[in-house]
PDB file of C-alpha atoms and ligand atoms in Angstrom:
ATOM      1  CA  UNK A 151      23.139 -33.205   6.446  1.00  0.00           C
ATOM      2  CA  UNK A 152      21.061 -30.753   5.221  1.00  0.00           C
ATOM      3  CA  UNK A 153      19.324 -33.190   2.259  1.00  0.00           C
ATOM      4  CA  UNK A 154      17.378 -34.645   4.307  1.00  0.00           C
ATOM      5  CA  UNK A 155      15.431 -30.815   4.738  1.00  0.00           C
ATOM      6  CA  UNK A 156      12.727 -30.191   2.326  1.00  0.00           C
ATOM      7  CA  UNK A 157      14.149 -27.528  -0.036  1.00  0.00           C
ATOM      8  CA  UNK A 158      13.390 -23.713   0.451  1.00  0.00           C
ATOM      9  CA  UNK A 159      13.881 -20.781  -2.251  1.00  0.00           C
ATOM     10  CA  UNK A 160      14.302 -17.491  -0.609  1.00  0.00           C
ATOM     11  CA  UNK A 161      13.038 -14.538  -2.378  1.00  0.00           C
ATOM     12  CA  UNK A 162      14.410 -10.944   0.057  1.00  0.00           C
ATOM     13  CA  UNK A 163      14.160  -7.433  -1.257  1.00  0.00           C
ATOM     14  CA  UNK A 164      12.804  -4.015   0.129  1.00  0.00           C
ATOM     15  CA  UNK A 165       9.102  -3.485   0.714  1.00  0.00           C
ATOM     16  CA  UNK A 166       7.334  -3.363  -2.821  1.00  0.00           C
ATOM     17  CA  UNK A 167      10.147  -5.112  -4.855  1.00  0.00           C
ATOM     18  CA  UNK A 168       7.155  -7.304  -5.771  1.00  0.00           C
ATOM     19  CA  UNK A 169       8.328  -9.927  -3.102  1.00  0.00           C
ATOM     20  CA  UNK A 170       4.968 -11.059  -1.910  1.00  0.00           C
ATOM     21  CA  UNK A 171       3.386 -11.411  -4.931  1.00  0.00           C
ATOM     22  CA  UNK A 172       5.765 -13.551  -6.837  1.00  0.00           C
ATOM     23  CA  UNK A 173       6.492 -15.510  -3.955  1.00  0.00           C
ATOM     24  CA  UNK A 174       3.106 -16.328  -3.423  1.00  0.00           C
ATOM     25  CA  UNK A 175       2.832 -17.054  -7.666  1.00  0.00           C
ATOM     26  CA  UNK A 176       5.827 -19.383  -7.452  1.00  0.00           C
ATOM     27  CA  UNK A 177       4.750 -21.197  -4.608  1.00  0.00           C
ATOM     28  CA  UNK A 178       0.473 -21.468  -5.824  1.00  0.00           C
ATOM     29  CA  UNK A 179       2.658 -23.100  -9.584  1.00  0.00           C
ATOM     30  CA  UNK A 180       5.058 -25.411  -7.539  1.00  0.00           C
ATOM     31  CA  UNK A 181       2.705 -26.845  -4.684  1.00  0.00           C
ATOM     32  CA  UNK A 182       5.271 -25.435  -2.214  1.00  0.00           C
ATOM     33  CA  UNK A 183       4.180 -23.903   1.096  1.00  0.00           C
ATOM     34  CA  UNK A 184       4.667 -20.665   1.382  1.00  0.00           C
ATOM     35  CA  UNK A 185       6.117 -17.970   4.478  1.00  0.00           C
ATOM     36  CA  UNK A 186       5.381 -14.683   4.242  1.00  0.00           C
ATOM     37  CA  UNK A 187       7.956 -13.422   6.888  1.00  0.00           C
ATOM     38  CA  UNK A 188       6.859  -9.861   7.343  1.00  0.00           C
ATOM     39  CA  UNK A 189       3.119 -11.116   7.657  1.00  0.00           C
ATOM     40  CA  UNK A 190       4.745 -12.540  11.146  1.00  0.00           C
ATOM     41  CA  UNK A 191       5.928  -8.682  12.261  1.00  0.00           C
ATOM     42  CA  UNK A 192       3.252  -7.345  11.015  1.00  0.00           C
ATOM     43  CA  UNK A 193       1.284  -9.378  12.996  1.00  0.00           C
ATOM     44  CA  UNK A 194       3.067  -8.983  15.888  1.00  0.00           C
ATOM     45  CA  UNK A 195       2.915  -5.279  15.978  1.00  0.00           C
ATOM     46  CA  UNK A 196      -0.689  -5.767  16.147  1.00  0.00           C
ATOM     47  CA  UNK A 197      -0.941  -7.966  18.438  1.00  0.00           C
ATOM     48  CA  UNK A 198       1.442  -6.358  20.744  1.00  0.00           C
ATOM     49  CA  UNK A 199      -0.581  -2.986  20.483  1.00  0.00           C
ATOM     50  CA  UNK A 200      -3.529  -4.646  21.503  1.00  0.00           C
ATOM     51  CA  UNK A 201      -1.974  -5.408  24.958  1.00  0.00           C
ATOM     52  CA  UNK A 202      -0.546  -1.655  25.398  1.00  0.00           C
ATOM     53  CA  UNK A 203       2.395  -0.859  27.327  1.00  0.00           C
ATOM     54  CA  UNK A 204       3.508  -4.240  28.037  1.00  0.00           C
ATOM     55  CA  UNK A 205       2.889  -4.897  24.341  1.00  0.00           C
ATOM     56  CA  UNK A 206       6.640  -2.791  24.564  1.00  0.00           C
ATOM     57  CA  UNK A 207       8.753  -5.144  26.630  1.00  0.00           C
ATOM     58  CA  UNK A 208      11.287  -7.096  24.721  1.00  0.00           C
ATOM     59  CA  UNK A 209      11.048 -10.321  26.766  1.00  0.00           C
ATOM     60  CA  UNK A 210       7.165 -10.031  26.530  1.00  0.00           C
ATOM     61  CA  UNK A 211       7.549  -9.805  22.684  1.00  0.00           C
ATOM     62  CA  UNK A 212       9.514 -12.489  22.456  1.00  0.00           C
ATOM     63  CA  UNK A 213       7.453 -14.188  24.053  1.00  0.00           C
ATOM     64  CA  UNK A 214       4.386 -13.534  22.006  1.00  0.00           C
ATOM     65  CA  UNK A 215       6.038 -14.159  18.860  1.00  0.00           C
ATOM     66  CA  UNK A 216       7.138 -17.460  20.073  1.00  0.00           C
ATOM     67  CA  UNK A 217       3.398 -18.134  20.599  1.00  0.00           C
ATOM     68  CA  UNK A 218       2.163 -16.824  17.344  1.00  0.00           C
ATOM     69  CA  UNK A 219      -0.193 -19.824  15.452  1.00  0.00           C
ATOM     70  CA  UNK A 220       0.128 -18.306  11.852  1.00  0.00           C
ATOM     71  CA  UNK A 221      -0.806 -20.241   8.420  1.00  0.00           C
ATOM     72  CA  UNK A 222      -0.526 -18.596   4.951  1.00  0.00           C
ATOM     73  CA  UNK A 223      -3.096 -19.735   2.176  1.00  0.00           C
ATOM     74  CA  UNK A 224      -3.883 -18.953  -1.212  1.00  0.00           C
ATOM     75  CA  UNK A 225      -7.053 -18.345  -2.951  1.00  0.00           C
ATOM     76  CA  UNK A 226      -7.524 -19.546  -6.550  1.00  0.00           C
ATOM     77  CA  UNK A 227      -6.247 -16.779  -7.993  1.00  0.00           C
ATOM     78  CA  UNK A 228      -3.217 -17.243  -6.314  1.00  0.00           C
ATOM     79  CA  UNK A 229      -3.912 -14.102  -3.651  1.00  0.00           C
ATOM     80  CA  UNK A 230      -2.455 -14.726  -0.274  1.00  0.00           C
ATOM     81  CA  UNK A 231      -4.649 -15.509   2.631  1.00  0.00           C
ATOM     82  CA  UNK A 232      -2.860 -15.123   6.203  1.00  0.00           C
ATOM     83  CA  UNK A 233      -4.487 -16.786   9.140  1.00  0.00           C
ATOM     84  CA  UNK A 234      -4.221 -16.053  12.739  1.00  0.00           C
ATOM     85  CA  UNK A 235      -5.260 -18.799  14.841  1.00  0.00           C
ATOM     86  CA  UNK A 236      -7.739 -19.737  12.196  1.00  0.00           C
ATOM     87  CA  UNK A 237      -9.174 -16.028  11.682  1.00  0.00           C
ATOM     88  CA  UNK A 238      -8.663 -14.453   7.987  1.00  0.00           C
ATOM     89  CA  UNK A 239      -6.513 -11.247   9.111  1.00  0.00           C
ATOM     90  CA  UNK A 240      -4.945 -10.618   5.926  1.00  0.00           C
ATOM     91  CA  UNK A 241      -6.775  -7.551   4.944  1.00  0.00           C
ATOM     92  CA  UNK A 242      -6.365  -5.776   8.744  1.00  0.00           C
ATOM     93  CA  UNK A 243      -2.335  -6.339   7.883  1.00  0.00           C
ATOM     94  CA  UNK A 244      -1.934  -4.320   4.880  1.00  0.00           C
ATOM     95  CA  UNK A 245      -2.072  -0.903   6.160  1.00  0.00           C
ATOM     96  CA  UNK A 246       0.902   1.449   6.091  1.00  0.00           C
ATOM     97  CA  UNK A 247       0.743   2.172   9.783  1.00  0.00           C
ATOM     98  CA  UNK A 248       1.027  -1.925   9.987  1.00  0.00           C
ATOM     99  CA  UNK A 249       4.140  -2.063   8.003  1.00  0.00           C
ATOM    100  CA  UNK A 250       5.377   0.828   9.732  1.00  0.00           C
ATOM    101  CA  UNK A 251       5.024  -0.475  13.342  1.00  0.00           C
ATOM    102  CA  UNK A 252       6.281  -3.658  11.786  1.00  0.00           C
ATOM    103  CA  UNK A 253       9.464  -2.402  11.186  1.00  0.00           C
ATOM    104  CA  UNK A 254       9.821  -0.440  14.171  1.00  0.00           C
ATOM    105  CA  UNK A 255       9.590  -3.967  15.961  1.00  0.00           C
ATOM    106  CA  UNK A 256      11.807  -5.606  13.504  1.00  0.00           C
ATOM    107  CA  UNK A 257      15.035  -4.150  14.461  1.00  0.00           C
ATOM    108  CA  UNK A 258      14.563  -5.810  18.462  1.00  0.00           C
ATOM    109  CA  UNK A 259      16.926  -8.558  18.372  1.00  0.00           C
ATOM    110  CA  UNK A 260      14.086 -10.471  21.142  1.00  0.00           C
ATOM    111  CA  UNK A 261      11.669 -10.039  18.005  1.00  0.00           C
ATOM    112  CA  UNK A 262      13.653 -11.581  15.324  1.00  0.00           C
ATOM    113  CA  UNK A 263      14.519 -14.449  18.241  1.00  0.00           C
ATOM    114  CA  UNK A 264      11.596 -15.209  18.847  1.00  0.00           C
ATOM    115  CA  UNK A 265      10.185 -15.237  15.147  1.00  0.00           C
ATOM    116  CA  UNK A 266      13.122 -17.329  14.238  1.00  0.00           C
ATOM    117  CA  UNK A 267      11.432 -21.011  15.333  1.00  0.00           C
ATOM    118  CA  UNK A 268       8.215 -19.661  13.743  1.00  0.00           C
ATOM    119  CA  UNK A 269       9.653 -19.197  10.360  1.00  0.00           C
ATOM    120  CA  UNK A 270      12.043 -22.500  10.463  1.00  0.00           C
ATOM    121  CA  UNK A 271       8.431 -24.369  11.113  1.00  0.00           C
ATOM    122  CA  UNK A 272       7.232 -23.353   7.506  1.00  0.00           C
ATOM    123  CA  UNK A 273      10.070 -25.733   6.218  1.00  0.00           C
ATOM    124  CA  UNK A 274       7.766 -28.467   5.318  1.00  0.00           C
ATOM    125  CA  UNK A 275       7.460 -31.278   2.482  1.00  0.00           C
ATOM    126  CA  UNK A 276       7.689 -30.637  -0.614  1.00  0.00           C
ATOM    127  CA  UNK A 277       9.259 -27.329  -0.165  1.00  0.00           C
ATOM    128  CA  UNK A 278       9.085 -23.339   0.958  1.00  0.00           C
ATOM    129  CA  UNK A 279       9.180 -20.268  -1.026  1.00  0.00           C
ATOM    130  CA  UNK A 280      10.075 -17.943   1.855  1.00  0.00           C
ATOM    131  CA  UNK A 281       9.864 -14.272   1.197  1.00  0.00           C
ATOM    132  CA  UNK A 282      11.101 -11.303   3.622  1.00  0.00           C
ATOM    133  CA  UNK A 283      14.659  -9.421   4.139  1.00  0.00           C
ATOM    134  CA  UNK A 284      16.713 -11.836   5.527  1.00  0.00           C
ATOM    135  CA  UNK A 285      15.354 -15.160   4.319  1.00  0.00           C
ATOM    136  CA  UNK A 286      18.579 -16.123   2.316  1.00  0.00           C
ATOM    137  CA  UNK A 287      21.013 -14.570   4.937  1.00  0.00           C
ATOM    138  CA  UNK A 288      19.745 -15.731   8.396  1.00  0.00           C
ATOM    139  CA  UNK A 289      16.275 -17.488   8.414  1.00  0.00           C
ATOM    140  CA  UNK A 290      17.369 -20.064   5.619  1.00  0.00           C
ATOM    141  CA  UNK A 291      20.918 -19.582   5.116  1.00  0.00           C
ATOM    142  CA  UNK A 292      21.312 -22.888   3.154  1.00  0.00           C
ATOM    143  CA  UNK A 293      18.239 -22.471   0.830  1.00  0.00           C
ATOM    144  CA  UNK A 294      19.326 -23.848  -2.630  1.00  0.00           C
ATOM    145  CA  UNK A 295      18.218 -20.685  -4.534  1.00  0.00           C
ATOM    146  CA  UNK A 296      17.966 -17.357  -3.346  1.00  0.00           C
ATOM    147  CA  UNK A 297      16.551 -14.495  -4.712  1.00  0.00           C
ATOM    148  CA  UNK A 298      17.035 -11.083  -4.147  1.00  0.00           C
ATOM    149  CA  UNK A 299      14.407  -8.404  -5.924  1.00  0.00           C
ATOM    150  CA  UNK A 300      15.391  -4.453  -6.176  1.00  0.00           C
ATOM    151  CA  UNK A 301      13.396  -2.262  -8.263  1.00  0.00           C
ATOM    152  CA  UNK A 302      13.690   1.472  -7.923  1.00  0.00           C
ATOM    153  CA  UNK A 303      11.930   3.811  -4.736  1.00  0.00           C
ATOM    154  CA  UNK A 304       9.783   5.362  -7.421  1.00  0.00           C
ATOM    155  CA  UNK A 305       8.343   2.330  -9.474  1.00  0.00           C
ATOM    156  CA  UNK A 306       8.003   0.823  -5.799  1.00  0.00           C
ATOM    157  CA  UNK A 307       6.214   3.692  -4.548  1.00  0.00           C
ATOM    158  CA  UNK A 308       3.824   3.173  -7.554  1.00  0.00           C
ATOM    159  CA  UNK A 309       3.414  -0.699  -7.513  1.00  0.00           C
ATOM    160  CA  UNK A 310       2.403   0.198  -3.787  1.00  0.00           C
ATOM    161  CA  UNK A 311      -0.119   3.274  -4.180  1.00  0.00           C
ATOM    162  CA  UNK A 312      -1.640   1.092  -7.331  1.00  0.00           C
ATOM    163  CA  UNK A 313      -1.909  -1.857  -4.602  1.00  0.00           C
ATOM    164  CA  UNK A 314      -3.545  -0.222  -1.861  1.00  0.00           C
ATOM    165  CA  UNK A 315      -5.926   1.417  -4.218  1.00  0.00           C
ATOM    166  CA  UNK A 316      -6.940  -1.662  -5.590  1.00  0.00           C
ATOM    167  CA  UNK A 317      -8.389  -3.312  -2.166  1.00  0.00           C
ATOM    168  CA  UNK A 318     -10.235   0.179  -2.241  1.00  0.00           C
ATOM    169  CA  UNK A 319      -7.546   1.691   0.867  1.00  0.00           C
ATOM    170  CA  UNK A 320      -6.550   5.234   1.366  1.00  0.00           C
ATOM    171  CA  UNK A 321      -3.419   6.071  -0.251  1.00  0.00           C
ATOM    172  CA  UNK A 322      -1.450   9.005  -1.027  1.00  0.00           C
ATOM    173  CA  UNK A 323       1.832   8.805  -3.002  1.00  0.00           C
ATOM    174  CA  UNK A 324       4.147  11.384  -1.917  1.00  0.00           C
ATOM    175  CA  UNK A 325       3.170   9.690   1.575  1.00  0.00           C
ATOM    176  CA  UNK A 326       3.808   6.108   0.470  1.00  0.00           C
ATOM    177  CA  UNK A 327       6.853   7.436  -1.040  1.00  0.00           C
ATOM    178  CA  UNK A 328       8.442   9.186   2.322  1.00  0.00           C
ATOM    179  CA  UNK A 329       7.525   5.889   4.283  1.00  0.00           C
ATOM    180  CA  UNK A 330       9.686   3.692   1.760  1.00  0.00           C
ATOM    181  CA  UNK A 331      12.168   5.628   2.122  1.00  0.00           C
ATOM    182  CA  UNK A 332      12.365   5.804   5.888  1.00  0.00           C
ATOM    183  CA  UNK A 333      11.380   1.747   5.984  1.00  0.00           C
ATOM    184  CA  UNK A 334      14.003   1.034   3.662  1.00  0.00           C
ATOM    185  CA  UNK A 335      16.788   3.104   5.755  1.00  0.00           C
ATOM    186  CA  UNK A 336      15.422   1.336   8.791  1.00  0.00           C
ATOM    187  CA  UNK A 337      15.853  -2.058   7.077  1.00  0.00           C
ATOM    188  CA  UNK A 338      19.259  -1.404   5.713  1.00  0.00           C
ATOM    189  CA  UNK A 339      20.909   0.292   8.369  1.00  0.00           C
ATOM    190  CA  UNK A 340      19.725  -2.108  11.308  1.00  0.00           C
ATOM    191  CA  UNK A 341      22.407  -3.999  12.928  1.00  0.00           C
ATOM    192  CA  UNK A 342      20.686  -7.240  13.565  1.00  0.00           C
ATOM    193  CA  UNK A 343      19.867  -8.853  10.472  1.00  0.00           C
ATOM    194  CA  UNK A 344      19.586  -5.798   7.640  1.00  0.00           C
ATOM    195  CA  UNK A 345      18.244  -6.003   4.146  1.00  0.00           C
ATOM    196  CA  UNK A 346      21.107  -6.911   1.919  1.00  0.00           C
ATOM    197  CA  UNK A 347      21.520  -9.439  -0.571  1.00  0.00           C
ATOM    198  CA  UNK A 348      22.904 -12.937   0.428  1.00  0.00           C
ATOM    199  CA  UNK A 349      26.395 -13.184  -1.117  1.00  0.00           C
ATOM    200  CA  UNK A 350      24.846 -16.209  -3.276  1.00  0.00           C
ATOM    201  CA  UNK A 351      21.713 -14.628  -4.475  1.00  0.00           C
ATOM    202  CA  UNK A 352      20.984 -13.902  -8.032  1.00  0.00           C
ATOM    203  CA  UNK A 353      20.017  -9.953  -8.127  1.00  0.00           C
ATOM    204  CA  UNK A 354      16.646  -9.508 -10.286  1.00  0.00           C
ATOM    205  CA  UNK A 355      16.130  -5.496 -10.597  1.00  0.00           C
ATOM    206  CA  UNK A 356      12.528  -5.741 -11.786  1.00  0.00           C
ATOM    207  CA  UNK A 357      11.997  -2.232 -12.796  1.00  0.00           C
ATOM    208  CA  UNK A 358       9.771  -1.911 -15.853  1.00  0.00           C
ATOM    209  CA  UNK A 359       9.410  -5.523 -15.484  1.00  0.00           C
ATOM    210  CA  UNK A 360       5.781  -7.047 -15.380  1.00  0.00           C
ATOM    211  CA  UNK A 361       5.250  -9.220 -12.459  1.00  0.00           C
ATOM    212  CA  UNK A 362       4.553 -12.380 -14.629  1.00  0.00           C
ATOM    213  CA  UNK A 363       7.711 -12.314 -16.075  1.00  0.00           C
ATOM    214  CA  UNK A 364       9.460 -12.517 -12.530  1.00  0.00           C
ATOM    215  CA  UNK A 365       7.703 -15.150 -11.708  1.00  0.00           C
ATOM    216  CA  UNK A 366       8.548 -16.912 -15.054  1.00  0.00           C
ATOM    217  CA  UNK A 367      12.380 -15.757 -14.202  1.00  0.00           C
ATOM    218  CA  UNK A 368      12.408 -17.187 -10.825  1.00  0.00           C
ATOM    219  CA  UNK A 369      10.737 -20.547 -11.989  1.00  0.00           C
ATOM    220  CA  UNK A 370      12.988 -20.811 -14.545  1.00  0.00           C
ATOM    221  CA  UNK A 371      15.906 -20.588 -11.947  1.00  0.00           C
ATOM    222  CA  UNK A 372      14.027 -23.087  -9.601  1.00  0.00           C
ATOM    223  CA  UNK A 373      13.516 -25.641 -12.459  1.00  0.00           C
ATOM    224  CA  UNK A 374      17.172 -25.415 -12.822  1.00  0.00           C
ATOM    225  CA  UNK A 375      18.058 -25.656  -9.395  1.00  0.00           C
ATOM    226  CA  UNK A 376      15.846 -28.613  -7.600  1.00  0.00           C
ATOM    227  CA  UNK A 377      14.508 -30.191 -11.103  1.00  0.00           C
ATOM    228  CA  UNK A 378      11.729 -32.477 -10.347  1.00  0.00           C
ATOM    229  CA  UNK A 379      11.550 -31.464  -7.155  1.00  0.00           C
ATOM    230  CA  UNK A 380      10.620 -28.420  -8.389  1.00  0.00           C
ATOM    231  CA  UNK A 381       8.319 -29.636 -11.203  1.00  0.00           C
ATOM    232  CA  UNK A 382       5.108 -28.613  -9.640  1.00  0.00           C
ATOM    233  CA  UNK A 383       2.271 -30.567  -8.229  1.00  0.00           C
ATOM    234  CA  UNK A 384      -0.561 -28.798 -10.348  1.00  0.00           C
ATOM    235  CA  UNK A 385       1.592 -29.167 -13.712  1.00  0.00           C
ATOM    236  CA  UNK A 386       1.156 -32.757 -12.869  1.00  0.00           C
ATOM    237  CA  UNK A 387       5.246 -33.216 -11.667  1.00  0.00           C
TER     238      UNK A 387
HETATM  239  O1  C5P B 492       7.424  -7.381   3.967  1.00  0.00           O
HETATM  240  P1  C5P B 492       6.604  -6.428   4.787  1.00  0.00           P
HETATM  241  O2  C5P B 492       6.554  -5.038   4.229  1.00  0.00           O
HETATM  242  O3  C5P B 492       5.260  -6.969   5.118  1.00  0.00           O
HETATM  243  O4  C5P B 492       7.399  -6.337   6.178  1.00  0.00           O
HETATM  244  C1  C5P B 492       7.076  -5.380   7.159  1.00  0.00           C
HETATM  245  C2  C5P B 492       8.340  -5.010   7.936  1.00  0.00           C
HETATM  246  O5  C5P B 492       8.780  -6.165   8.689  1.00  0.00           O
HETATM  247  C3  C5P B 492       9.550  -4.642   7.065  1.00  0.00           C
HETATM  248  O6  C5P B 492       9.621  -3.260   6.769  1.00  0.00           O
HETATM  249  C4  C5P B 492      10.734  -5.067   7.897  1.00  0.00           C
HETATM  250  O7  C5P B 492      11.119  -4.052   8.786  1.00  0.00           O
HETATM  251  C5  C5P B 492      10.196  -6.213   8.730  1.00  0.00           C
HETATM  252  N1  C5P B 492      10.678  -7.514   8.245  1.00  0.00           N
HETATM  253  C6  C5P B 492      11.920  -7.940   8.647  1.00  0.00           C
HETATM  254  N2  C5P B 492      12.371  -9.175   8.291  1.00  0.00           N
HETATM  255  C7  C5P B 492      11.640  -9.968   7.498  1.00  0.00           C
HETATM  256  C8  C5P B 492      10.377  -9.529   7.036  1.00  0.00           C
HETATM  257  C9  C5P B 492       9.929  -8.284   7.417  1.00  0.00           C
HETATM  258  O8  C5P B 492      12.615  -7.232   9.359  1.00  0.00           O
HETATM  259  N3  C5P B 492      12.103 -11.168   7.176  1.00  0.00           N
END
């Protein structure tokens, strides 16, 4: 039943596993559209703020997620661009606070309800890289190849700090390092869809790794899975 759906790879892991940037690499080299999950509760948690204390109800939020008109692009360069009813918002998402209120939000079983449609609408011809912490176990449970990337608090810590200092943002590592921490517990230990690895995902640990070389990995792994499919429309497949 399910060949008739265009194929999706599913690429989960804590917050600076390096996620985001290979998905969006993997998806710029295959012509694939690409989901950038957390983008969605990130974007919600603004949103939601803006309308104050209803912003807090749970049938309000689902509600506003349900409504959310969200399209991820990528420059040249292969940097994500995410787009909120038209309107470039990605650089207003990346702040710590953002992820933080994100994941407050995430563990609302309304929220994830409501983002659920959202994220099955990215599932378009010729195919989805989806990236988040439960793409392979809930979102896309019968995505062909799923990925799950772990690298240690520290290096992640780094990778973010390094980040956040290159779009010239505040950052301050022992800080970045206590919010991991507390994000990832959050993640883990929620009881509606936590961060854990599908039982069919192949576990990268991409510590000491260069990014490039993940995204080789998991294009490797996607050429062997889907083929031509998977042959990429600006390699001329
Ligand atoms: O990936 P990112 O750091 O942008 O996600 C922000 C927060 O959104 C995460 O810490 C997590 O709590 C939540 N999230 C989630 N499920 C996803 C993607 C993100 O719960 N699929």
């Amino acid at each position: 039943m399910n060949n008739a759906l265009p194929p999706v790879i599913a690429i989960d892991g804590p917050s600076g596993s390096g996620k985001g940037t290979v998905a969006s690499r993997v998806a710029l080299t295959l012509g694939w559209n690409l989901l950038d999950s957390g983008a969605l509760y990130r974007i919600l948690a603004q949103v939601s703020r803006q309308r104050g204390k209803s912003g807090d109800d749970p049938a309000q939020l689902e509600a506003l997620a349900r409504g959310l008109r969200v399209d991820f692009k990528q420059t040249a360069a292969g940097d994500e661009q995410i787009l909120l009813e038209g309107r470039d918002v990605t650089a207003a998402l990346r702040s710590e606070d953002s992820g933080k209120r994100a994941s407050e939000l995430a563990v609302i079983p309304e929220v994830r309800r409501g983002l659920m449609a959202v994220q099955r609408n990215f599932r378009r011809a010729p195919g989805l890289v989806a990236d988040g912490r439960d793409m392979g176990t809930v979102v896309f449970p019968d995505a062909g190849l799923k990925i799950f990337l772990t690298a240690s608090v520290e290096e992640r810590a780094k990778r973010r700090y390094n980040q956040l200092k290159q779009k010239g943002l505040n950052a301050n590592l022992p800080a970045l390092f206590q919010d991991l921490v507390a994000r990832d517990e959050r993640d883990r230990n929620r009881s509606v869809s936590p961060l854990k690895p599908a039982s069919d995902a192949v576990v990268l640990n991409t510590t000491g790794t260069a990014v490039e070389a993940v995204v080789d990995q998991v294009l490797d792994l996607a050429h062997r899975r889907y083929g031509k499919a998977a042959a990429g429309s600006r390699q001329g497949g």
